[in-house]
Coordinates of C-alpha atoms and ligand atoms in Angstrom, one line a residue:
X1 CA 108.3 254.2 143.5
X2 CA 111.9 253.0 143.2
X3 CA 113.6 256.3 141.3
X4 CA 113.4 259.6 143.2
X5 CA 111.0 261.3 142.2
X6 CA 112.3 264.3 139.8
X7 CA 110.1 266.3 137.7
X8 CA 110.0 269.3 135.2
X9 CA 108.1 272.5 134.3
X10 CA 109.7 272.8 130.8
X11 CA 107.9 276.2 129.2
X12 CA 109.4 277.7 126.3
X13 CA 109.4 281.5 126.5
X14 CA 107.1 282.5 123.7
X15 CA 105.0 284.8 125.3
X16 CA 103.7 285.2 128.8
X17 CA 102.5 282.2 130.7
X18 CA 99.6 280.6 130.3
X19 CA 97.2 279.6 133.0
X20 CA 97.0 276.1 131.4
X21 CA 100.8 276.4 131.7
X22 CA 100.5 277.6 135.6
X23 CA 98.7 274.4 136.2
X24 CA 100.8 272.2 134.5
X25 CA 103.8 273.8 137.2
X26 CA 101.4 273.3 140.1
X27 CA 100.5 270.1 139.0
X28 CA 104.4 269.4 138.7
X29 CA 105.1 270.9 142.1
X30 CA 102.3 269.5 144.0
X31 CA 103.8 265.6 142.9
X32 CA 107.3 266.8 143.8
X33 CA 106.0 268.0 147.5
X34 CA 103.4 264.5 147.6
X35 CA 106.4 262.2 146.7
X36 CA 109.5 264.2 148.3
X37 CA 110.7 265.0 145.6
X38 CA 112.5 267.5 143.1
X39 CA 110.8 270.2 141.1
X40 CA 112.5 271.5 138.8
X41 CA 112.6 274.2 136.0
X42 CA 113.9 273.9 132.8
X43 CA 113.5 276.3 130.1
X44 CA 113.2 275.6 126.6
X45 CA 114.6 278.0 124.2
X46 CA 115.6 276.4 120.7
X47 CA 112.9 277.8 118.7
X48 CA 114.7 281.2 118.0
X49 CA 112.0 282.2 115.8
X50 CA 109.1 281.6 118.6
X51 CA 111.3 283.7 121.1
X52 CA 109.9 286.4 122.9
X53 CA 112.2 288.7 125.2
X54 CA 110.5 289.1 128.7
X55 CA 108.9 286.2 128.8
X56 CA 112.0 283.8 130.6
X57 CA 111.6 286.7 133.7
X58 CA 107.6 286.5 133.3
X59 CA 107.5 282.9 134.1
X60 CA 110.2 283.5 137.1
X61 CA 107.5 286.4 138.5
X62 CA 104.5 284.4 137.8
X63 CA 105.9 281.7 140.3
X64 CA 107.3 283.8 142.6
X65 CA 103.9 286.0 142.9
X66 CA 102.2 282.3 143.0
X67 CA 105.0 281.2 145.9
X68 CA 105.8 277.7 144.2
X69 CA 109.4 277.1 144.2
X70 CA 111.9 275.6 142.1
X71 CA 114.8 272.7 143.3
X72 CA 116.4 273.5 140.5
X73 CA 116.7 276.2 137.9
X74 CA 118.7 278.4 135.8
X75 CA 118.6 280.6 138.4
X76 CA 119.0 278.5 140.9
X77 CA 121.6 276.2 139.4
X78 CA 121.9 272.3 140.6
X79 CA 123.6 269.1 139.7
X80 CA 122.0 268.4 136.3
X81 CA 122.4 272.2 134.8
X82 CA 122.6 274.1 132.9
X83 CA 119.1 274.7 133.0
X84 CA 118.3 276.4 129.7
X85 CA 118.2 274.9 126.5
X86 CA 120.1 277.4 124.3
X87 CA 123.0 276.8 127.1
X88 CA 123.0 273.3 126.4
X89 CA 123.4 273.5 122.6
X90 CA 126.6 271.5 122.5
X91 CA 125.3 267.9 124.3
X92 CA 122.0 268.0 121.6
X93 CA 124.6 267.7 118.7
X94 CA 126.9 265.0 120.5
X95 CA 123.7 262.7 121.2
X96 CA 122.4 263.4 117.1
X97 CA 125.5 262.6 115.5
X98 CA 125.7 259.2 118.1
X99 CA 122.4 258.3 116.4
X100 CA 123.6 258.7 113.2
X101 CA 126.5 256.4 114.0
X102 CA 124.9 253.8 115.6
X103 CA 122.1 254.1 112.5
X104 CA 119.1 255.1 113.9
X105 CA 118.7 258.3 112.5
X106 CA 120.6 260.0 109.1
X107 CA 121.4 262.7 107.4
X108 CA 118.6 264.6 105.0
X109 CA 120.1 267.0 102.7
X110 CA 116.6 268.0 101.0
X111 CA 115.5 271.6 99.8
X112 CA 112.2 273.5 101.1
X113 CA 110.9 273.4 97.4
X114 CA 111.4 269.3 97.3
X115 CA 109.5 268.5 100.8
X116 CA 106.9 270.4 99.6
X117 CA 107.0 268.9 96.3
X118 CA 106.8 265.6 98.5
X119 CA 103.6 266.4 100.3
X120 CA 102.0 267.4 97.5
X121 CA 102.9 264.1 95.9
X122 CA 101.8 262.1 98.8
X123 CA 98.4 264.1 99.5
X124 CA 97.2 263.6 96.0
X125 CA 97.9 260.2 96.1
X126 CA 95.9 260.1 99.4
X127 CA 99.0 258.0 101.2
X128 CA 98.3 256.9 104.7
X129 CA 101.9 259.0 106.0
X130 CA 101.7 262.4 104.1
X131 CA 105.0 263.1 106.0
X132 CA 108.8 262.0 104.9
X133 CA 108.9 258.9 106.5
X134 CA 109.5 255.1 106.0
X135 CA 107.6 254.9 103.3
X136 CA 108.6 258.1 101.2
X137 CA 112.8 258.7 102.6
X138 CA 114.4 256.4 99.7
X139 CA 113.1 258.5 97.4
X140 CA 114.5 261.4 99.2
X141 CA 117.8 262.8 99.1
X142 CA 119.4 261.9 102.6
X143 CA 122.4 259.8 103.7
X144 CA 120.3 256.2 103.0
X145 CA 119.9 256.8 99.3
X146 CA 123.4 258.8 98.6
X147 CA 127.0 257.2 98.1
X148 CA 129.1 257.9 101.2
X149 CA 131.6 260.3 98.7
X150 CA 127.9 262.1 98.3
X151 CA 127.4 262.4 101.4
X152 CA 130.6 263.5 103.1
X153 CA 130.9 266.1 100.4
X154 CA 127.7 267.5 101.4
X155 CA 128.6 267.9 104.8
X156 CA 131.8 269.5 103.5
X157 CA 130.4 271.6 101.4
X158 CA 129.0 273.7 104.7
X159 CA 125.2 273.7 102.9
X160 CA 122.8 273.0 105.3
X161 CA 121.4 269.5 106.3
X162 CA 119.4 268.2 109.2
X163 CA 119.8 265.4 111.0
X164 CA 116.5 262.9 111.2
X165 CA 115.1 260.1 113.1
X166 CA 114.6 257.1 111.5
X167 CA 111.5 255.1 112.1
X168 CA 110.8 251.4 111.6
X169 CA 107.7 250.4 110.1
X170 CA 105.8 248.0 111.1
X171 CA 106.2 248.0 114.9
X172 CA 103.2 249.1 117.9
X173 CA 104.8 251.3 120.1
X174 CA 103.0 251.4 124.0
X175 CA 102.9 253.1 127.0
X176 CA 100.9 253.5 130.0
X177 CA 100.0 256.7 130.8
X178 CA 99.3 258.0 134.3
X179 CA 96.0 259.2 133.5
X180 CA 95.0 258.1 129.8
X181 CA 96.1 254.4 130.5
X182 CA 97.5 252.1 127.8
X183 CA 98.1 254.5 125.0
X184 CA 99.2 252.7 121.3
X185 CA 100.8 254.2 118.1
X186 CA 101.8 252.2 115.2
X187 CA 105.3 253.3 113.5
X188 CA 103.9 253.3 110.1
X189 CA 102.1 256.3 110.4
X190 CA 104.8 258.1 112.1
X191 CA 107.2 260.3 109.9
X192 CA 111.0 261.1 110.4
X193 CA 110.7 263.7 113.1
X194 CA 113.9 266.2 112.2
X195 CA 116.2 266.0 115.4
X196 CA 118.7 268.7 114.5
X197 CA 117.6 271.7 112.6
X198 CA 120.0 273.0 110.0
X199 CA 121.0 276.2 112.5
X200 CA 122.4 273.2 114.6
X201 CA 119.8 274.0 117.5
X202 CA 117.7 270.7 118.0
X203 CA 114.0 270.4 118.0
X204 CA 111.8 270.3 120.5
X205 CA 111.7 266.0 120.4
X206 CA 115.3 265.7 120.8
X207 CA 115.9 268.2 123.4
X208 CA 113.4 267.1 125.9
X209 CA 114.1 263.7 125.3
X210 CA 117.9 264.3 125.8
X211 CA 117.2 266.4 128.6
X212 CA 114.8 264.5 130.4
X213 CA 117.1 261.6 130.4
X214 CA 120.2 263.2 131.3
X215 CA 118.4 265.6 134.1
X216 CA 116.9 261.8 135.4
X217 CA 113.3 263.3 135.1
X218 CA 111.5 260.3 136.5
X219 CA 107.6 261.7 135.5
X220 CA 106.5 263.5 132.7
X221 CA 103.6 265.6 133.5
X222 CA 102.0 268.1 130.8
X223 CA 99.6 268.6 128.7
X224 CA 97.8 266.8 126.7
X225 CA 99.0 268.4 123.8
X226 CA 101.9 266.9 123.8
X227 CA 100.5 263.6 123.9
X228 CA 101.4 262.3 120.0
X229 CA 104.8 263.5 120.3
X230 CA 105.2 260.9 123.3
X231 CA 105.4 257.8 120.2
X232 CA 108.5 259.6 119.4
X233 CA 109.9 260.4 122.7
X234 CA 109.3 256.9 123.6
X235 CA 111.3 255.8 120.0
X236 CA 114.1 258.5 120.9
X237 CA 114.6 256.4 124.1
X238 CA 114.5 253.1 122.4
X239 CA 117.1 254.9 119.7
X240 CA 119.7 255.8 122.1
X241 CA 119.8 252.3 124.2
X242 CA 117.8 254.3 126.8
X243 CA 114.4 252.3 127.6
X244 CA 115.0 251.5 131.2
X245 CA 115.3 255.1 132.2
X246 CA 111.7 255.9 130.1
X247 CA 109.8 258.4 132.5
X248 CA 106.5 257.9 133.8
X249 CA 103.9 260.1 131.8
X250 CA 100.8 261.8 132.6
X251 CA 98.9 264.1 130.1
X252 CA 96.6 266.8 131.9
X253 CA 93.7 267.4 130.1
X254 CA 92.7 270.8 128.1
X255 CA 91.6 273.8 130.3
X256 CA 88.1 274.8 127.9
X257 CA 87.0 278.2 127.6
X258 CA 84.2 279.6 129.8
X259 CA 81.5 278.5 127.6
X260 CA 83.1 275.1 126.9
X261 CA 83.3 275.2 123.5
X262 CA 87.0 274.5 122.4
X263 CA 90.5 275.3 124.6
X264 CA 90.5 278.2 126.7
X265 CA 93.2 280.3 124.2
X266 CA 95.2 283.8 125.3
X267 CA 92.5 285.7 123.2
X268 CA 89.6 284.5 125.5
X269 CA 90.4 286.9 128.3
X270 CA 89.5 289.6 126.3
X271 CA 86.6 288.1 124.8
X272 CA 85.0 287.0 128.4
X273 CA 86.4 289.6 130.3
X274 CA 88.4 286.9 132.2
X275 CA 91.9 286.9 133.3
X276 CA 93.6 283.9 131.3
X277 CA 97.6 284.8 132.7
X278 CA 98.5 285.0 136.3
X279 CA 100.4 288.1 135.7
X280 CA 99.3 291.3 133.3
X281 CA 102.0 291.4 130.8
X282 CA 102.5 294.5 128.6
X283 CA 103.2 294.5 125.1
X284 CA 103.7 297.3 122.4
X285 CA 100.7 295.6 120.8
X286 CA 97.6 296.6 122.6
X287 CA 96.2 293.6 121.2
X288 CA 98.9 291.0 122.9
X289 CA 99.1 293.0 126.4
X290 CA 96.6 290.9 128.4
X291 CA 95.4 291.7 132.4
X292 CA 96.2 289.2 134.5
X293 CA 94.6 287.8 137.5
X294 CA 96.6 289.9 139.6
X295 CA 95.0 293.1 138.2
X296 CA 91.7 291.3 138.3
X297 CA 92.1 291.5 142.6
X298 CA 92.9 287.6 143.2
X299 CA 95.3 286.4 145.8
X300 CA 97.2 283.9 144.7
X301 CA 96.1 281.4 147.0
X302 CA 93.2 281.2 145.5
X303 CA 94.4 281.2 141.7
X304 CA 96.1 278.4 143.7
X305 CA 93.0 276.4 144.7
X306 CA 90.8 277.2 141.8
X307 CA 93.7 276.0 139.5
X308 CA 94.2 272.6 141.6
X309 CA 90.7 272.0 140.9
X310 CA 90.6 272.7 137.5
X311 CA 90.8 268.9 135.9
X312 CA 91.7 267.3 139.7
X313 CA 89.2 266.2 142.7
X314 CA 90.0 265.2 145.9
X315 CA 88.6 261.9 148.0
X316 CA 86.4 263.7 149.6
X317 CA 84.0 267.2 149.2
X318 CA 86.6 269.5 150.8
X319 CA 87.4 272.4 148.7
X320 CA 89.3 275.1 150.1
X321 CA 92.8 273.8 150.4
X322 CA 95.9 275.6 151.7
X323 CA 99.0 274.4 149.3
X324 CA 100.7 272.1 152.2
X325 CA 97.2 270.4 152.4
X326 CA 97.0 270.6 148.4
X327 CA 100.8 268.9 148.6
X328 CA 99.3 265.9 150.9
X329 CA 96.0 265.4 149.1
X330 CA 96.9 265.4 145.1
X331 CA 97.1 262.4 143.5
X332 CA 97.7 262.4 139.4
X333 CA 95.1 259.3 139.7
X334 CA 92.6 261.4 140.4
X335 CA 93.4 264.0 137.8
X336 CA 90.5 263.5 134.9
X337 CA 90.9 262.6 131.6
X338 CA 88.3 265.0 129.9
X339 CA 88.9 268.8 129.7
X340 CA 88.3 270.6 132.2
X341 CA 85.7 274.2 131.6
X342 CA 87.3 277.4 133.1
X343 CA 84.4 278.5 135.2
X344 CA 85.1 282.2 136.2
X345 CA 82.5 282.2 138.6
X346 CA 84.1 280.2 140.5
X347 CA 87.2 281.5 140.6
X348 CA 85.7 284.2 142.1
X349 CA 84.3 282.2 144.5
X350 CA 87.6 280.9 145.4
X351 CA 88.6 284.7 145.6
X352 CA 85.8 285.6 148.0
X353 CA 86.4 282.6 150.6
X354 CA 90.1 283.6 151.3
X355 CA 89.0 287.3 151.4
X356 CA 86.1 286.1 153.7
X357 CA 88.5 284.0 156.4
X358 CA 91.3 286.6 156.2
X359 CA 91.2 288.7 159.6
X360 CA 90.3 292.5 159.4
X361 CA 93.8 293.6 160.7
X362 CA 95.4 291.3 157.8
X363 CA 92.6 293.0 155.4
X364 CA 93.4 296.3 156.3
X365 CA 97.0 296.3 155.8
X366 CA 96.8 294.4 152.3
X367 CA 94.3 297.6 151.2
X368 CA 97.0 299.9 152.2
X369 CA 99.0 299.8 148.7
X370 CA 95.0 300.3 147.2
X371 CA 95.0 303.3 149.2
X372 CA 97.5 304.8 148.5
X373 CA 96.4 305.0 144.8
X374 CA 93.6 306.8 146.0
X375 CA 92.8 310.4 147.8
X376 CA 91.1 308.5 151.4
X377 CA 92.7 309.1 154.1
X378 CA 91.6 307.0 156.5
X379 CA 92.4 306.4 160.4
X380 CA 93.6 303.0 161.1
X381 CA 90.0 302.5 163.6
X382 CA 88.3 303.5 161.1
X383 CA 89.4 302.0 158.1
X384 CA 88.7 298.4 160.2
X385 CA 85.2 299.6 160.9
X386 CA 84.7 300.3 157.0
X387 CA 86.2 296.4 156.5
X388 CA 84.2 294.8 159.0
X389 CA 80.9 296.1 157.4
X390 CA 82.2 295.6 153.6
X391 CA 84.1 292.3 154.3
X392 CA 80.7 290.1 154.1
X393 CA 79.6 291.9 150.4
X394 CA 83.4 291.7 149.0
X395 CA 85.1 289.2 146.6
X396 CA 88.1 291.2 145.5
X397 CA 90.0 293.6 147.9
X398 CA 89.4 296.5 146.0
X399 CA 85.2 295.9 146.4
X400 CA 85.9 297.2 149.9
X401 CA 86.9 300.8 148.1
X402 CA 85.1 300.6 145.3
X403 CA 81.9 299.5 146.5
X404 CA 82.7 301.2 150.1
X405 CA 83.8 304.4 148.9
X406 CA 80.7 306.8 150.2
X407 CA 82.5 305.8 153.3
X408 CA 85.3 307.8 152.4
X409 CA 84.2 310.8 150.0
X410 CA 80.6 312.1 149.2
X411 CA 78.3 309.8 147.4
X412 CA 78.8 310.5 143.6
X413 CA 75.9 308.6 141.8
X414 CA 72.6 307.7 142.4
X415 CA 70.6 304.6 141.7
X416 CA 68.0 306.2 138.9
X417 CA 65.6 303.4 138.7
X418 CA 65.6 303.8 142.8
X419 CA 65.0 307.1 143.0
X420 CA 62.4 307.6 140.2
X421 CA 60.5 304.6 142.5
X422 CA 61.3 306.1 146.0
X423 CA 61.7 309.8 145.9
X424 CA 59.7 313.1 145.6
X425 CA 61.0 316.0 146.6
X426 CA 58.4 316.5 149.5
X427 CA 60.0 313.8 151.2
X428 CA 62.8 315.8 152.1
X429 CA 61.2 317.4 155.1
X430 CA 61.2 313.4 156.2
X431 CA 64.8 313.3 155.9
X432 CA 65.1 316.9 157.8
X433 CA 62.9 315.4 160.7
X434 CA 65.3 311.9 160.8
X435 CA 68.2 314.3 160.9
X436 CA 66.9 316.3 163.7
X437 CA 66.3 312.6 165.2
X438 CA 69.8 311.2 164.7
X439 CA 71.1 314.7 166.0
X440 CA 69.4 314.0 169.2
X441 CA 71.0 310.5 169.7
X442 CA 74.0 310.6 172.0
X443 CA 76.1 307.5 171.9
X444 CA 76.0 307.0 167.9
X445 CA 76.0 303.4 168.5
X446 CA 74.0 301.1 165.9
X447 CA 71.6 299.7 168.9
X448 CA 71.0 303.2 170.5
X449 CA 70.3 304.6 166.3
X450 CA 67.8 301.6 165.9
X451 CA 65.8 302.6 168.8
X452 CA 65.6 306.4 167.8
X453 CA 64.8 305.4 164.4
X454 CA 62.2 303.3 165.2
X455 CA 60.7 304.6 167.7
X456 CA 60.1 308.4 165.1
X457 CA 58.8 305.6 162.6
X458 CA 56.4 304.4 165.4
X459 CA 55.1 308.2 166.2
X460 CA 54.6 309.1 162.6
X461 CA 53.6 305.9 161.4
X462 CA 56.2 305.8 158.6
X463 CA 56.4 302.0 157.1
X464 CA 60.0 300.7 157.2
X465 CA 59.4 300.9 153.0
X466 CA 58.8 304.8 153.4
X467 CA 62.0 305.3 155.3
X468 CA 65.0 303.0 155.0
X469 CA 65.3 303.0 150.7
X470 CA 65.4 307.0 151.1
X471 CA 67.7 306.7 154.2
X472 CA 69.9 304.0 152.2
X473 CA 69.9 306.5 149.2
X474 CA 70.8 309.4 150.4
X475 CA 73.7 308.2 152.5
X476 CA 74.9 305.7 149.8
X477 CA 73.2 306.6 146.3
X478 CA 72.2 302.4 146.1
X479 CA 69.8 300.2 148.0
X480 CA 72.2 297.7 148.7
X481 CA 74.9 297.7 151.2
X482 CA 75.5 296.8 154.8
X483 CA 73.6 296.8 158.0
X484 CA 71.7 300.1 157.8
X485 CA 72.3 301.2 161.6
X486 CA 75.9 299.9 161.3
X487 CA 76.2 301.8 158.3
X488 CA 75.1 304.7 159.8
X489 CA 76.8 304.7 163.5
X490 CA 80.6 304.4 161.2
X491 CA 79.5 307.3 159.1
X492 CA 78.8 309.0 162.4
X493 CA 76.1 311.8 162.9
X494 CA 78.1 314.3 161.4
X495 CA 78.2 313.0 157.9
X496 CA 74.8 311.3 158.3
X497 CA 73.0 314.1 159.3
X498 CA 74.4 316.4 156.7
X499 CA 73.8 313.7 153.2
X500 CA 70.5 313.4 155.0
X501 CA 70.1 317.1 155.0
X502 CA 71.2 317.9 152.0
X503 CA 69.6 315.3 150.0
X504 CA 66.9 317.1 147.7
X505 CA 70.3 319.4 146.4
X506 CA 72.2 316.8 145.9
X507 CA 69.7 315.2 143.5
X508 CA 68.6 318.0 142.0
X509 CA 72.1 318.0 140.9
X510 CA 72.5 314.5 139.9
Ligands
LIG601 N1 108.5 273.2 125.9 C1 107.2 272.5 125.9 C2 106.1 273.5 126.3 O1 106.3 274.6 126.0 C3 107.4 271.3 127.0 C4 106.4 270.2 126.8 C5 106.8 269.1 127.8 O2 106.7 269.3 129.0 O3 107.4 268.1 127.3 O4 105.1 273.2 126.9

């Protein structure tokens, strides 16, 4: 690679981020880091209808909370700024009007009513372009069919006009894209994209084009939405004398929703009860406030790895990757062509192999702001015991509360289907008698509780089926859980003996 390497994240702040749109930054930031080379934010704000307040400082937080980091940025400033579209209005207007000079793109001076009027015309007659284009503008009022008196009286006038591209038939237009390959468009079906709206702001085509070139973005990696606007781009560059500096492309392929039918849209999180944005974002709307994967319990490390994986392999079968090894590894070669399905199950396998390798002492002070939103009170020693046993069953931080609470306040439901199976009130008097047991162990270590335990069993001949669901019940409500003697010892004998003890009320009460 000759040019330094210099790539964008361009979002436009409609609305919160999208975790398509997360990937599309990592993807961004993992070629700048690969190639040593720029990454760079860039925000795009001309669509003053489209703009949603918040949303600029959402996409800020998002990255931050992710820990991806910008070269350059509004924020951040550097030596192609300003950064943000809407401050940049002035340079969009110098570059249209120099098209319009040098001729390849004019003035269009036609009303709502008669582009509508147009389509209509052109759909009936079932027309190959159904847009205003080379084969529909000299019938259009516009600066190629009016006098030059016509024209600069319009444009004196202070009515609105806009400024458009204009497109040769007849040619193929090519480029190679990083991941899709030789991709062709012919000009004849493509229209006169407008360039500059009437408010003066551009459009999207003529912004990014303008700003890409300027900012000497050297790859252009999104997604594969954008992939039909590239004809134009590529035109634009051509336009302006520019086709030297034309970026590299690569178009990522659609994230699908869970069930792979279709792209994974903002409404899907609700409707799989997955988190589709990195960050919950609030809104007066009930309807557009959405949980993010934050509030769903992930780290971001792995929202990180599951989002690397998510339409790019490595060489090899390694899959837990820490973001420097992600930054040596990626390769936009290796990033797929076909969409790629958003497999929640697998995120939360991602989740649960970070939680599992993190140490207890780094688990038990990332619990501490979880704690705090609850009455436990634990001691340092034994909130670590708690972690230690609950570590192996957890995927999301808060399974170690939520699922571990009977460590830390009496147990508050029971398993029904278990205890209809398991328990009769006469079987309290074996719980009493296991009490008395446990009562009589001294060091309330796991090994030295096995060895009472068993040992009663083998006197009374109780079946480890007669003892440990009713054991596991009454000190936890559920048959699952950890180690049973573990279990018990970090309850110690005083709570033990007494859930054991006092059992039969507690599920009379239930
Ligand atoms: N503003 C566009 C977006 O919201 C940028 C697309 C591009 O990267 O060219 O995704």
């Amino acid at each position: 690679m000759s040019k330094p390497v210099r790539v964008r994240f361009a979002p436009s702040p409609t609305g919160p981020l999208h975790i398509g749109g997360v990937r599309t930054a990592l993807y961004n930031y993992l070629f700048a880091r690969k190639h040593q080379g720029t990454f760079i934010l860039r925000i795009e704000d001309t669509d003053q209808k489209r703009y949603v307040e918040g949303a600029e400082a959402y996409i800020i937080r998002s990255m931050n909370w992710l820990g991806l980091p910008f070269d350059e940025s509004p924020a951040k400033g550097g030596p192609y700024g300003p950064y943000r579209q809407s401050d940049r209005k002035d340079l969009y207007i110098q570059y249209a009007n120099q098209l319009v000079q040098s001729g390849k793109a004019y003035y269009a001076f036609d009303t709502p009513e008669e582009l509508a009027a147009l389509r209509e015309k052109l759909t009936a007659e079932k027309a190959p372009a159904t847009n205003y284009g080379s084969a529909s503008r000299m019938s259009m009022k516009n600066s190629l069919t009016l006098s030059k008196t016509e024209v600069q009286e319009w444009l004196d006038s202070g009515k609105p006009y806009v400024i458009r591209l204009k497109i040769e038939p007849g040619q193929e237009v090519s480029f190679r894209d990083m991941i899709r390959e030789d991709v062709q468009f012919s000009t004849n079906l493509l229209d006169d994209k407008v360039l500059l709206k009437a408010d003066g702001m551009p459009t999207y085509h003529l912004a990014n084009v303008v700003d890409d070139y300027t900012m000497k973005i050297s790859h252009v990696i999104r997604g594969v939405e954008w992939l039909s606007s590239t004809a134009h781009h590529v035109l634009l560059y051509r336009a302006f004398g520019w086709e030297e500096d034309i970026p590299k492309f690569a178009h990522l392929p659609l994230i699908l929703k869970p069930n792979g039918k279709g792209k994974l849209s903002k409404r899907d999180g609700a409707k799989f009860n997955v988190p589709v944005f990195p960050l919950s974002w609030k809104a007066k709307n009930p309807e557009d406030s959405f949980k993010g994967f934050d509030e769903f319990g992930f780290f971001p490390e792995a929202v990180i790895n599951f989002l690397a994986m998510l339409g790019w392999h490595p060489e090899d079968e390694q899959e837990i990757f820490t973001l420097e090894e992600l930054s040596k590894a990626f390769s936009i070669y290796r990033v797929s062509k076909s969409g790629a399905i958003f497999d929640y199950e697998k995120a939360k396998w991602f989740n649960q192999q970070y939680l599992l390798a993190m140490s207890v002492d780094e688990l038990a002070q990332k619990l501490q702001p979880l704690l705090k939103k609850t009455d436990y009170n634990p001691s340092p020693a034994y909130l670590k015991e708690v972690i230690k046993l609950m570590q192996p069953r957890a995927t999301f931080l808060q399974d170690i509360l939520e699922q571990g609470y009977f460590f830390f306040e009496d147990v508050k439901v029971y398993d029904k289907k278990a205890l209809k199976k398991r328990w009769k009130p006469e079987k309290q008097a074996i719980l009493d008698e296991l009490a008395d047991v446990l009562e009589g162990v001294d060091r309330f270590l796991p090994k030295y509780i096995e060895a009472a335990i068993k040992e009663w069993m083998g006197e009374k001949e109780l079946g480890f089926g007669a003892v440990f669901p009713l054991i596991r019940l009454a000190l936890a409500g559920t048959l699952q859980g950890p180690d049973i003697f573990e279990m018990i010892s970090v309850l110690t004998k005083h709570v033990t003996v007494k859930r054991l003890r006092t059992f039969s009320e507690k599920v009379g009460a239930v």
